[in-house]
PDB file of C-alpha atoms and ligand atoms in Angstrom:
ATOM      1  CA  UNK A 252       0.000   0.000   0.000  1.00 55.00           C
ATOM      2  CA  UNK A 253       1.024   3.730  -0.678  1.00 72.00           C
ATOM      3  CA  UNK A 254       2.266   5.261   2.130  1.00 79.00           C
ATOM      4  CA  UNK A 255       0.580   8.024   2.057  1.00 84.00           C
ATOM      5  CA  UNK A 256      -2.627   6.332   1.650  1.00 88.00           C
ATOM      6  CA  UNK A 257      -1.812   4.716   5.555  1.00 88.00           C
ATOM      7  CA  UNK A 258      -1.077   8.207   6.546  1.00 90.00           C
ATOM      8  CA  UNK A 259      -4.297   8.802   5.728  1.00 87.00           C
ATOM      9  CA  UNK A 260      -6.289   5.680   7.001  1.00 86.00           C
ATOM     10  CA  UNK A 261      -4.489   6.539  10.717  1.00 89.00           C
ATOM     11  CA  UNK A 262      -5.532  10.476  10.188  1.00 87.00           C
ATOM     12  CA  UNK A 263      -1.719  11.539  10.260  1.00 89.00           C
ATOM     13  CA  UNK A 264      -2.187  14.998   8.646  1.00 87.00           C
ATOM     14  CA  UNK A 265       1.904  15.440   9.303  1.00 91.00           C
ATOM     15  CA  UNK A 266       4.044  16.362   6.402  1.00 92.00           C
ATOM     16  CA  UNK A 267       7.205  15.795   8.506  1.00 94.00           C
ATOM     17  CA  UNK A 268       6.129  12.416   9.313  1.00 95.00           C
ATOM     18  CA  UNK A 269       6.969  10.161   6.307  1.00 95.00           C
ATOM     19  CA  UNK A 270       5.652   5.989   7.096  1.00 95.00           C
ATOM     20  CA  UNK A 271       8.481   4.207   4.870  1.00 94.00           C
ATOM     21  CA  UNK A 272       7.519   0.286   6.055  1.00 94.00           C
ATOM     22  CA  UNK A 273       5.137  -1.878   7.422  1.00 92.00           C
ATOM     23  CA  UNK A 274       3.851  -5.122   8.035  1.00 93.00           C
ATOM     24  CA  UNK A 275       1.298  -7.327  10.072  1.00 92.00           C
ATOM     25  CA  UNK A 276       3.273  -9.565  12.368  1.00 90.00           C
ATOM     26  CA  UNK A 277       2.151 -13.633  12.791  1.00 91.00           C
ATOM     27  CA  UNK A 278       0.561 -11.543  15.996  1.00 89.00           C
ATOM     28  CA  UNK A 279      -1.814  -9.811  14.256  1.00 88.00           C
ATOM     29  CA  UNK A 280      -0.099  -6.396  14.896  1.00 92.00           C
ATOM     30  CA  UNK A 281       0.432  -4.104  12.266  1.00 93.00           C
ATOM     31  CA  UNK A 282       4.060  -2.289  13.020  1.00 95.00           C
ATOM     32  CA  UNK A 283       4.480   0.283  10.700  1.00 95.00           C
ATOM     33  CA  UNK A 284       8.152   2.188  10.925  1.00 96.00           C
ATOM     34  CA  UNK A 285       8.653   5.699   9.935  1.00 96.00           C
ATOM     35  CA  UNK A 286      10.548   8.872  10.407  1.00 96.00           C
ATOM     36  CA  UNK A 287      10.078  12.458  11.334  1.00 96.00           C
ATOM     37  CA  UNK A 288      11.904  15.118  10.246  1.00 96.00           C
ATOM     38  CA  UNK A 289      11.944  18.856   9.876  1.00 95.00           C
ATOM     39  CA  UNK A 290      13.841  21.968  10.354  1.00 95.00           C
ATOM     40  CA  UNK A 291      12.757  24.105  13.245  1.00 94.00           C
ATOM     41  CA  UNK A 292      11.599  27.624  12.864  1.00 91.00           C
ATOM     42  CA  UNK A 293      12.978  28.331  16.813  1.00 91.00           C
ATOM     43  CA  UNK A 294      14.299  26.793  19.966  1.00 91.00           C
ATOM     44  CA  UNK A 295      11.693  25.672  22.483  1.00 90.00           C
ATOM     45  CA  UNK A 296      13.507  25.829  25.225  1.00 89.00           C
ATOM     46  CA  UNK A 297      15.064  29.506  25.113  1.00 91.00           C
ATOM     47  CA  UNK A 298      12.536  30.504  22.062  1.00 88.00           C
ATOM     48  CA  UNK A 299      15.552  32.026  19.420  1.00 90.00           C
ATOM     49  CA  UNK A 300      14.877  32.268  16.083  1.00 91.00           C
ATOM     50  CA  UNK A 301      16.822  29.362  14.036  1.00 93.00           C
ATOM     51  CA  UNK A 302      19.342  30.826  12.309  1.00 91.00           C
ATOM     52  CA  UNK A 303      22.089  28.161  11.968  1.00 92.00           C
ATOM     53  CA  UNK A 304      21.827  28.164  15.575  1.00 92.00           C
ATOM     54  CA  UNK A 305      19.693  24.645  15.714  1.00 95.00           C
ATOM     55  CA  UNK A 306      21.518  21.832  15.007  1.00 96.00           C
ATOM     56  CA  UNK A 307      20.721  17.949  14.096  1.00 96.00           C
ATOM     57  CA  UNK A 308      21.713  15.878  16.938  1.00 94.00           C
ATOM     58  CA  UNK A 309      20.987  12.552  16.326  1.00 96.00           C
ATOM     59  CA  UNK A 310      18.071  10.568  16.116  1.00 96.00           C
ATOM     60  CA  UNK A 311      15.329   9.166  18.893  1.00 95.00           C
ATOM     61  CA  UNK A 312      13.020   5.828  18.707  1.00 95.00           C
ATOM     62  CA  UNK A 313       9.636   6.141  19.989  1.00 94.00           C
ATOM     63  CA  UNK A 314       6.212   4.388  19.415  1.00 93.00           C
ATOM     64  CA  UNK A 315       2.765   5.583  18.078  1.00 93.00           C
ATOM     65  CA  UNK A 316       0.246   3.404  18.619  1.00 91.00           C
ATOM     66  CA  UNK A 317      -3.152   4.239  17.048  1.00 91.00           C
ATOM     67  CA  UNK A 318      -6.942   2.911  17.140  1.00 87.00           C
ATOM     68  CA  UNK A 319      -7.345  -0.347  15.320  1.00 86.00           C
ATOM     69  CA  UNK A 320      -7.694  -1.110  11.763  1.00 84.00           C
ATOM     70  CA  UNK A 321      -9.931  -4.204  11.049  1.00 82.00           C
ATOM     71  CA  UNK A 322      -9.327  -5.628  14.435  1.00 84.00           C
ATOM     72  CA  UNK A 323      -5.597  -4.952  14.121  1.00 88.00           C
ATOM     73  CA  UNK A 324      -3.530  -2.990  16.907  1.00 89.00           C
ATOM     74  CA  UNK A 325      -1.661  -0.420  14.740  1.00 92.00           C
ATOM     75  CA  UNK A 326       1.986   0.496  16.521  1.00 94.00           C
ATOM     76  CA  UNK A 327       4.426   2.903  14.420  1.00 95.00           C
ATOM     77  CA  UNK A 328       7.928   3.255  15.311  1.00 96.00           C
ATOM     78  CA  UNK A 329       9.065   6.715  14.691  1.00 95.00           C
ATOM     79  CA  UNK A 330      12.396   7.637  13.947  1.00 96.00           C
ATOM     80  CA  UNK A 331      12.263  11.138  15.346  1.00 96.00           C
ATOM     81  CA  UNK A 332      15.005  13.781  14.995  1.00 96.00           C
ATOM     82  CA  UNK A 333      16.515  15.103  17.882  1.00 96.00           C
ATOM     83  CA  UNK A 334      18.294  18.756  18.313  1.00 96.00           C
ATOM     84  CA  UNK A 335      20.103  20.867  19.524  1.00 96.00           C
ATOM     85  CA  UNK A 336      20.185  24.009  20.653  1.00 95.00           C
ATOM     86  CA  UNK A 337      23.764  26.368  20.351  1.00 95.00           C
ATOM     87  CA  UNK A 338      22.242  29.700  21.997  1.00 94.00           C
ATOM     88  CA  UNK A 339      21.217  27.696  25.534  1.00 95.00           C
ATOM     89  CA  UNK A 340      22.659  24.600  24.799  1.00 95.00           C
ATOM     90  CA  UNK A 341      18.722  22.340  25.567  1.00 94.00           C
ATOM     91  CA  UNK A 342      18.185  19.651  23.181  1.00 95.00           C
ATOM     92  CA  UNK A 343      14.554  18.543  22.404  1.00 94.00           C
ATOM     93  CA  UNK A 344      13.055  16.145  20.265  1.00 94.00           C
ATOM     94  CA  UNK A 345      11.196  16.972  17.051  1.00 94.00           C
ATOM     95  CA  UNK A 346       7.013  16.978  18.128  1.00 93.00           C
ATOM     96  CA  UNK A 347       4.192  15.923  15.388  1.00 91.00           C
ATOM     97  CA  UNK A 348       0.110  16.760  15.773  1.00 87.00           C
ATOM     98  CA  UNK A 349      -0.368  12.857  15.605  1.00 90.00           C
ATOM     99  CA  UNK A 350       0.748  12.629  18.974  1.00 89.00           C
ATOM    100  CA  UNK A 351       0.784  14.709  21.985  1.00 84.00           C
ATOM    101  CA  UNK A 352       4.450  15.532  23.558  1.00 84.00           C
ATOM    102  CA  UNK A 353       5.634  12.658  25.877  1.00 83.00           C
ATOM    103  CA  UNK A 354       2.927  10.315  24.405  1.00 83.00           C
ATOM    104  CA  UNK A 355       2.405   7.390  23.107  1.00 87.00           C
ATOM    105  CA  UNK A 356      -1.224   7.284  22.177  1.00 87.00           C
ATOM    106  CA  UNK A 357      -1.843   9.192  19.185  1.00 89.00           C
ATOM    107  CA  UNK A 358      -4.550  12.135  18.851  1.00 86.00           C
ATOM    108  CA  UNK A 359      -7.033   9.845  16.664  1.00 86.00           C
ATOM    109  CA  UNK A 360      -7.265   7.470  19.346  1.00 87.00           C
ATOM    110  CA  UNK A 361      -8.001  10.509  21.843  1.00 83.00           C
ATOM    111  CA  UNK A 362     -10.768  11.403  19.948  1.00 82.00           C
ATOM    112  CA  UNK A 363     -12.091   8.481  18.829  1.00 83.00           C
ATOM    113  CA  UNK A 364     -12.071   7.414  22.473  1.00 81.00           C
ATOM    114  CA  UNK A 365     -13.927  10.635  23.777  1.00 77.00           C
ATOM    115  CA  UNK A 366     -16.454   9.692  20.902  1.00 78.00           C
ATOM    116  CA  UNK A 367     -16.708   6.179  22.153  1.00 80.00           C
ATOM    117  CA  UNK A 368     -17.372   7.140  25.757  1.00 74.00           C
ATOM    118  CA  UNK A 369     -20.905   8.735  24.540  1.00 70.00           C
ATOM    119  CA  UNK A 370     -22.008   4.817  23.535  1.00 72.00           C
ATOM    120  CA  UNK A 371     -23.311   2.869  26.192  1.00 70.00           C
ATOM    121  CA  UNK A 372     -19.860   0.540  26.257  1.00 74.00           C
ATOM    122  CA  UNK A 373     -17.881  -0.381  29.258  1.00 77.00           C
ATOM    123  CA  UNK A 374     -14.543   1.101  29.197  1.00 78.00           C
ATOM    124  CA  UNK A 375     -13.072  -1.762  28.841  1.00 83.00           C
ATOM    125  CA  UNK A 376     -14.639  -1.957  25.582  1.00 84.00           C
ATOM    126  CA  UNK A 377     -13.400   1.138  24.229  1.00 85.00           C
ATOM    127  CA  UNK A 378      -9.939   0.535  25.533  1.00 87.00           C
ATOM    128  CA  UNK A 379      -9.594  -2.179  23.367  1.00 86.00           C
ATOM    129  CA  UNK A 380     -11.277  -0.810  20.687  1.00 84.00           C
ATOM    130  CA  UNK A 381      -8.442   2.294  20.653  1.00 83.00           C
ATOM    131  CA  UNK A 382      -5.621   0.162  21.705  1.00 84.00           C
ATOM    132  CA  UNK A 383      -5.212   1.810  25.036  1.00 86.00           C
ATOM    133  CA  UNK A 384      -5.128   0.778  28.841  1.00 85.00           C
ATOM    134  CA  UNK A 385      -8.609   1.232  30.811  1.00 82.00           C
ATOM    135  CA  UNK A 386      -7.114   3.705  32.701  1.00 82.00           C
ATOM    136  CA  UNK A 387      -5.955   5.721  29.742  1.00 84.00           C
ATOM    137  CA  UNK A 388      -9.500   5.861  28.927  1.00 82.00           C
ATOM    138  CA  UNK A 389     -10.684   6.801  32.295  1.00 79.00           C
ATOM    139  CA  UNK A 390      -8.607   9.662  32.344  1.00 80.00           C
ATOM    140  CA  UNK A 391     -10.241  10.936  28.959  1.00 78.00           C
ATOM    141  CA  UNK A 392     -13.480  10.503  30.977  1.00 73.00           C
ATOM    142  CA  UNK A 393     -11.995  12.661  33.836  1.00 71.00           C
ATOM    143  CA  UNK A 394     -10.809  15.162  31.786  1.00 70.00           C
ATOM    144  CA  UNK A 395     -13.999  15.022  29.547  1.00 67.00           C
ATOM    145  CA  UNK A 396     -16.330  15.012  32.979  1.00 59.00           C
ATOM    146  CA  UNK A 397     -15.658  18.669  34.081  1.00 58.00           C
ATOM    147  CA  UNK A 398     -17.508  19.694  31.108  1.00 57.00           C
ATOM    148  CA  UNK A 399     -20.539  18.708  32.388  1.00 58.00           C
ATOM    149  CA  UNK A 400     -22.544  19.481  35.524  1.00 62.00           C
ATOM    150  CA  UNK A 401     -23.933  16.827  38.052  1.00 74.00           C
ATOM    151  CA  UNK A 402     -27.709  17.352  38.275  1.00 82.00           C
ATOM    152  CA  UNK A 403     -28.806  16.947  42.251  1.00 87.00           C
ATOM    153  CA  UNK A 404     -32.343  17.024  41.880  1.00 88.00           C
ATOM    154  CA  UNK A 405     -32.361  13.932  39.654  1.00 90.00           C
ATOM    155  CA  UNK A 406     -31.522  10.224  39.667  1.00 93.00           C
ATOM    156  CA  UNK A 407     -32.844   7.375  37.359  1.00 92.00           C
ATOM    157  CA  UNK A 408     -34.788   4.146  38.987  1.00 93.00           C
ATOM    158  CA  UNK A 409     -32.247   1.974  38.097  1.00 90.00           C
ATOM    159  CA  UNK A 410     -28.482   2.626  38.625  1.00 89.00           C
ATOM    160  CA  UNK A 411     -25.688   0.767  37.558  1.00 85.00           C
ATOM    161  CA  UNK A 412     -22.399   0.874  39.624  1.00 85.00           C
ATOM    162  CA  UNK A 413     -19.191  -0.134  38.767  1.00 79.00           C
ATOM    163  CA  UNK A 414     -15.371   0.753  39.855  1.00 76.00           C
ATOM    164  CA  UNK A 415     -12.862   1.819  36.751  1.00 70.00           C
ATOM    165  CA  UNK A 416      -8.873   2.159  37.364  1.00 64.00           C
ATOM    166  CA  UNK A 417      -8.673   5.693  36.353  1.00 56.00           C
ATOM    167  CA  UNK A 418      -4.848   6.353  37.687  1.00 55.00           C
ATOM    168  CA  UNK A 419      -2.141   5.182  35.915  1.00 53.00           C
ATOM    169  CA  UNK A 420      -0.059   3.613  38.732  1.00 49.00           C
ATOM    170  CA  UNK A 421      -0.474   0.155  39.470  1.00 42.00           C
ATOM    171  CA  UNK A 422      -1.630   1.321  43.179  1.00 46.00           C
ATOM    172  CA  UNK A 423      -3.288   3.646  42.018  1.00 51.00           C
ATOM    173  CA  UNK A 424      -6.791   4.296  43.615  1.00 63.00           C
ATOM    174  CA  UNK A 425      -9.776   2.523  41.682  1.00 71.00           C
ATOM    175  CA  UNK A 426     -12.728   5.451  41.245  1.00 76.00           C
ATOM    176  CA  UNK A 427     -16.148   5.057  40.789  1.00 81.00           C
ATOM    177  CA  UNK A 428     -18.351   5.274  37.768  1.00 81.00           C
ATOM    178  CA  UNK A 429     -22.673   5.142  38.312  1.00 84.00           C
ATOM    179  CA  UNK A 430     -24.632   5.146  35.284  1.00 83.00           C
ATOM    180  CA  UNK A 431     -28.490   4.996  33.914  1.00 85.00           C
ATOM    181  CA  UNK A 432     -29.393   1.415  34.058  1.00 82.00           C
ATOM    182  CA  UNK A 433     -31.815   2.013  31.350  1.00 81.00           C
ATOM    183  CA  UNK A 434     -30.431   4.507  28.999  1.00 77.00           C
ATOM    184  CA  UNK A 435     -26.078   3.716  30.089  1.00 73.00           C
ATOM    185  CA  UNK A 436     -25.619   7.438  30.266  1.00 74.00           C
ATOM    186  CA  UNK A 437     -23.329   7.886  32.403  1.00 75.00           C
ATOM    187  CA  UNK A 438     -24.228   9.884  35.368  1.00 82.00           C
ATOM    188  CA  UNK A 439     -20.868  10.906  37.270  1.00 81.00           C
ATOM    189  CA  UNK A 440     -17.023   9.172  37.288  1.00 77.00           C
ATOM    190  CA  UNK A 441     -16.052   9.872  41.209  1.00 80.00           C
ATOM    191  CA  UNK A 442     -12.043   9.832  41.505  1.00 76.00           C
ATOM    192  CA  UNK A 443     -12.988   7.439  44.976  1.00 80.00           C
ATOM    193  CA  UNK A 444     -14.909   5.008  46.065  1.00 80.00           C
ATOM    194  CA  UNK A 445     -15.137   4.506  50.085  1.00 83.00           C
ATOM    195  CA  UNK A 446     -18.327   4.485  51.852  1.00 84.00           C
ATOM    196  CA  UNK A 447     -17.818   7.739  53.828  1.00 88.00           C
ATOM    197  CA  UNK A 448     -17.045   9.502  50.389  1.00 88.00           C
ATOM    198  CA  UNK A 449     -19.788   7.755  48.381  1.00 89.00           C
ATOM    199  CA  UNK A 450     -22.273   8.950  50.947  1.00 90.00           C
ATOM    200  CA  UNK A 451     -21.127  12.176  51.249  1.00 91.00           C
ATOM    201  CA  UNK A 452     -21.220  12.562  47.339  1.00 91.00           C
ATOM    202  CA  UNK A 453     -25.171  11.165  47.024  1.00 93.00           C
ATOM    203  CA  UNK A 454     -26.822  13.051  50.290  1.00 92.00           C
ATOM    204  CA  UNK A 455     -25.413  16.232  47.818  1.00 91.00           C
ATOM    205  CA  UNK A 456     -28.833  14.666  46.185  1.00 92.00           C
ATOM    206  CA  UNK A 457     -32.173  15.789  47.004  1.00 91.00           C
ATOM    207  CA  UNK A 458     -34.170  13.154  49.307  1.00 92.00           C
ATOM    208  CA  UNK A 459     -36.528  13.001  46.186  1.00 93.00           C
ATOM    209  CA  UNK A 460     -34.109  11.899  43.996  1.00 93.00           C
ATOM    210  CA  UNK A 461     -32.749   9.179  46.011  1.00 94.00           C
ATOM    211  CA  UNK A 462     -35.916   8.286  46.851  1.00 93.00           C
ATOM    212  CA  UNK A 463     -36.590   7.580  43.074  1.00 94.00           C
ATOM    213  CA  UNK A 464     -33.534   5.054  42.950  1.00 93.00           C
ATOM    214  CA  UNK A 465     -35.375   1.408  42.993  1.00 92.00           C
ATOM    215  CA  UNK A 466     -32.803  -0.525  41.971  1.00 89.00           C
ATOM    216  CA  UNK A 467     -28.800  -0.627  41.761  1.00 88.00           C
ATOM    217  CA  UNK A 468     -27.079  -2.940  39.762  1.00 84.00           C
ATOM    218  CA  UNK A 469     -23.585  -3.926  40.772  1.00 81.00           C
ATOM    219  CA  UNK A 470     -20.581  -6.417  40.919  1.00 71.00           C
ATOM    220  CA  UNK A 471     -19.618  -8.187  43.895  1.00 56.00           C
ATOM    221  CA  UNK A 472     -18.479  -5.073  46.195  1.00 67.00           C
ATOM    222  CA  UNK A 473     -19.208  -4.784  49.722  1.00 67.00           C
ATOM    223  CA  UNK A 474     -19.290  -1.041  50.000  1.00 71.00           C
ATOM    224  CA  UNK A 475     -22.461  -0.477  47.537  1.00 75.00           C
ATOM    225  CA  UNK A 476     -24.914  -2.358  49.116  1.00 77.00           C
ATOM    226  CA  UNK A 477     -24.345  -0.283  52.720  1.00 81.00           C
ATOM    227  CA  UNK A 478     -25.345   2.995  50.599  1.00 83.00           C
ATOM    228  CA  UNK A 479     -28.616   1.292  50.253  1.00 82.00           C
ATOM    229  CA  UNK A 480     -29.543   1.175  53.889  1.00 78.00           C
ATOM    230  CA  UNK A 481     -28.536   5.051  54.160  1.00 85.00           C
ATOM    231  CA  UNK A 482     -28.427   7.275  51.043  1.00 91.00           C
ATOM    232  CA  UNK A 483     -30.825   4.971  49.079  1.00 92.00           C
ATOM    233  CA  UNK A 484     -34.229   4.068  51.045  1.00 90.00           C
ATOM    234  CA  UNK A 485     -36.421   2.739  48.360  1.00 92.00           C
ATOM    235  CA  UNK A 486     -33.600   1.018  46.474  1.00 90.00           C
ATOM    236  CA  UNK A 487     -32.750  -3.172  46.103  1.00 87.00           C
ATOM    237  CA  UNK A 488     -28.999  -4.083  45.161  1.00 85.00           C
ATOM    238  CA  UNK A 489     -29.000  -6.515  42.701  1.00 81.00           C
ATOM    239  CA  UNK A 490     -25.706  -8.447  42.164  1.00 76.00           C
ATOM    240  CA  UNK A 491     -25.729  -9.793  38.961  1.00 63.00           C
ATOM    241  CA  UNK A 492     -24.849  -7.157  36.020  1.00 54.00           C
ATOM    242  CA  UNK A 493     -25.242  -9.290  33.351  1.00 60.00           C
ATOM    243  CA  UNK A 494     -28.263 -10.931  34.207  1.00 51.00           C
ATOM    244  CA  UNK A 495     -29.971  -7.786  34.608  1.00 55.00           C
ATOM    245  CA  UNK A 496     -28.490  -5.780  31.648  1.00 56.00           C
ATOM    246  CA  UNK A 497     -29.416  -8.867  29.411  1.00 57.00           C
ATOM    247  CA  UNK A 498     -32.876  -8.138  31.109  1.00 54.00           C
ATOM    248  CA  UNK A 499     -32.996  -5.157  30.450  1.00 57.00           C
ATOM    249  CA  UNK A 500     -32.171  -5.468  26.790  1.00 60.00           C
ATOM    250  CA  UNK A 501     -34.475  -8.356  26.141  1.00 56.00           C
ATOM    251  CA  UNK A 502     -37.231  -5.345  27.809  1.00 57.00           C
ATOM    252  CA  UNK A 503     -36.425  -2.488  25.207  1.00 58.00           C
ATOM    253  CA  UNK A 504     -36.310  -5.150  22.152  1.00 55.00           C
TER     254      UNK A 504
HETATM  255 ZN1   ZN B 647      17.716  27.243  22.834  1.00 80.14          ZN
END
C-alpha cells in the first residue's frame, strides 16, 4: 500500500512524518516504521529564532500506537530527529500533531475514544477498541467530565455501579463510575470510592431523587450495598450485572 494512503487511514495529517515500512506480524499487529523530520523555525527551550543556531543531533526511537484497523492494533515506530540548541545549549526532540508531547497514544485514538465514551460501552470496551489501557481511557473521561454538571435534583430508577482504574499507577486508587441502568448514560465518574465519600457525594442529592432510585445494579463489592440502607431508602442491590443488563435489553427489544 502507498504510504501516504496509511497516513491517511491513521488520520496523520503530518508532512514531517513520512511511514516508509510496514507489516502485520504472525501476531496480528500491524508495526508500521517511519521517520520524522523537519527543520525548526525556533528553539523551544530559550525561544531564538533558528538561524544556523539549531543543530541535528541525532536521532530518537519512539512508538505511536493508534486505534485499530480491522481488528488490528496499529503500533508505528518513529524515527524522530533530535536537536540541539547552540544559543542555551537544551536539546529537544522533534514533536508531530499525531501525537501529543511525551505520548504514546496518538490524537485519533483521543478522539475516537472521547467519541466512544458517549455509547453505552464499558470502558473496557473502548480501551480495546483504541488500543489503550482502561485507565488511559478513564482519564479521557476525567478530563472530559468537568464539562458537564452533576444534576442533584435527579436520579434514574435503576443505577448501575461499577469501579474503573482511572490512575495510571499500578496502586493507584480505583474510582467510581454510576450510570443509567436504562439509557447507560453515564451519570458521574467519582475519583474514589469509600463508603464515607460515596455517601457524602449522594446526600449532595435531594431526598426526592434518592428516593426515586429502585434498583442498583452492581458487581460483587461490599461497600455499595451499605449505601442502600442510608443514602438509598427505596432502592434493592442486585448483584448480577449481566443478568440484569441482558434483562434489560431483552425489555427495550
Ligand atoms: Zn535554545
Amino acid at each position: 500500500m502507498c504510504h501516504d494512503t496509511t497516513k491517511l487511514l491513521l488520520g496523520i495529517a503530518d508532512e514531517n512524518l513520512k511511514i516508509t515500512d510496514g507489516e502485520t506480524g504472525e501476531d496480528g499487529v500491524i508495526r508500521l516504521t517511519g521517520h520524522l523530520d523537519y527543520t525548526p523555525k525556533a528553539c523551544p527551550k530559550c525561544g531564538i529564532i533558528n538561524d544556523q543556531k539549531i543543530i541535528n543531533y541525532g536521532w530518537r526511537n519512539t512508538t505511536i500506537r493508534f486505534s485499530k484497523v480491522l481488528s488490528n492494533t496499529v503500533i508505528l515506530a518513529l524515527k524522530r530527529r533530535y536537536f540541539h540548541c547552540k544559543e542555551c545549549h537544551g536539546n529537544f526532540l522533534a514533536q508531530t500533531v499525531a501525537v501529543p508531547k511525551h505520548c504514546t497514544i496518538s490524537n485519533t485514538s483521543r478522539k475516537e475514544c472521547l467519541e466512544k465514551l458517549g455509547e453505552p460501552v464499558s470502558l473496557k470496551h473502548i480501551a480495546n477498541e483504541v488500543s489503550a489501557s482502561d485507565s488511559f481511557v478513564g482519564r479521557q473521561l476525567m478530563r472530559a467530565e468537568r464539562d458537564f454538571q452533576t444534576n442533584w435534583h435527579y436520579l434514574p430508577e435503576i443505577i448501575l455501579m461499577d469501579e474503573v482504574k482511572s490512575t495510571k499507577s499500578a496502586t493507584g486508587a480505583m474510582s467510581f463510575e454510576f450510570m443509567n441502568g436504562e439509557t447507560h448514560e453515564l451519570i458521574d465518574l467519582l475519583p474514589y470510592r469509600t463508603i464515607n465519600k460515596l455517601e457524602k457525594y449522594f446526600y449532595r442529592f435531594d431526598q426526592a431523587a434518592r428516593e426515586n432510585v429502585k434498583i442498583i445494579v452492581t458487581d460483587m463489592n461490599y461497600t455499595y450495598p451499605k449505601l442502600v440502607q442510608t443514602v438509598f431508602p427505596n432502592a434493592l442491590v442486585v448483584m448480577d450485572k449481566f443478568h440484569i443488563i441482558n434483562a434489560l435489553n431483552r425489555a427495550f427489544n
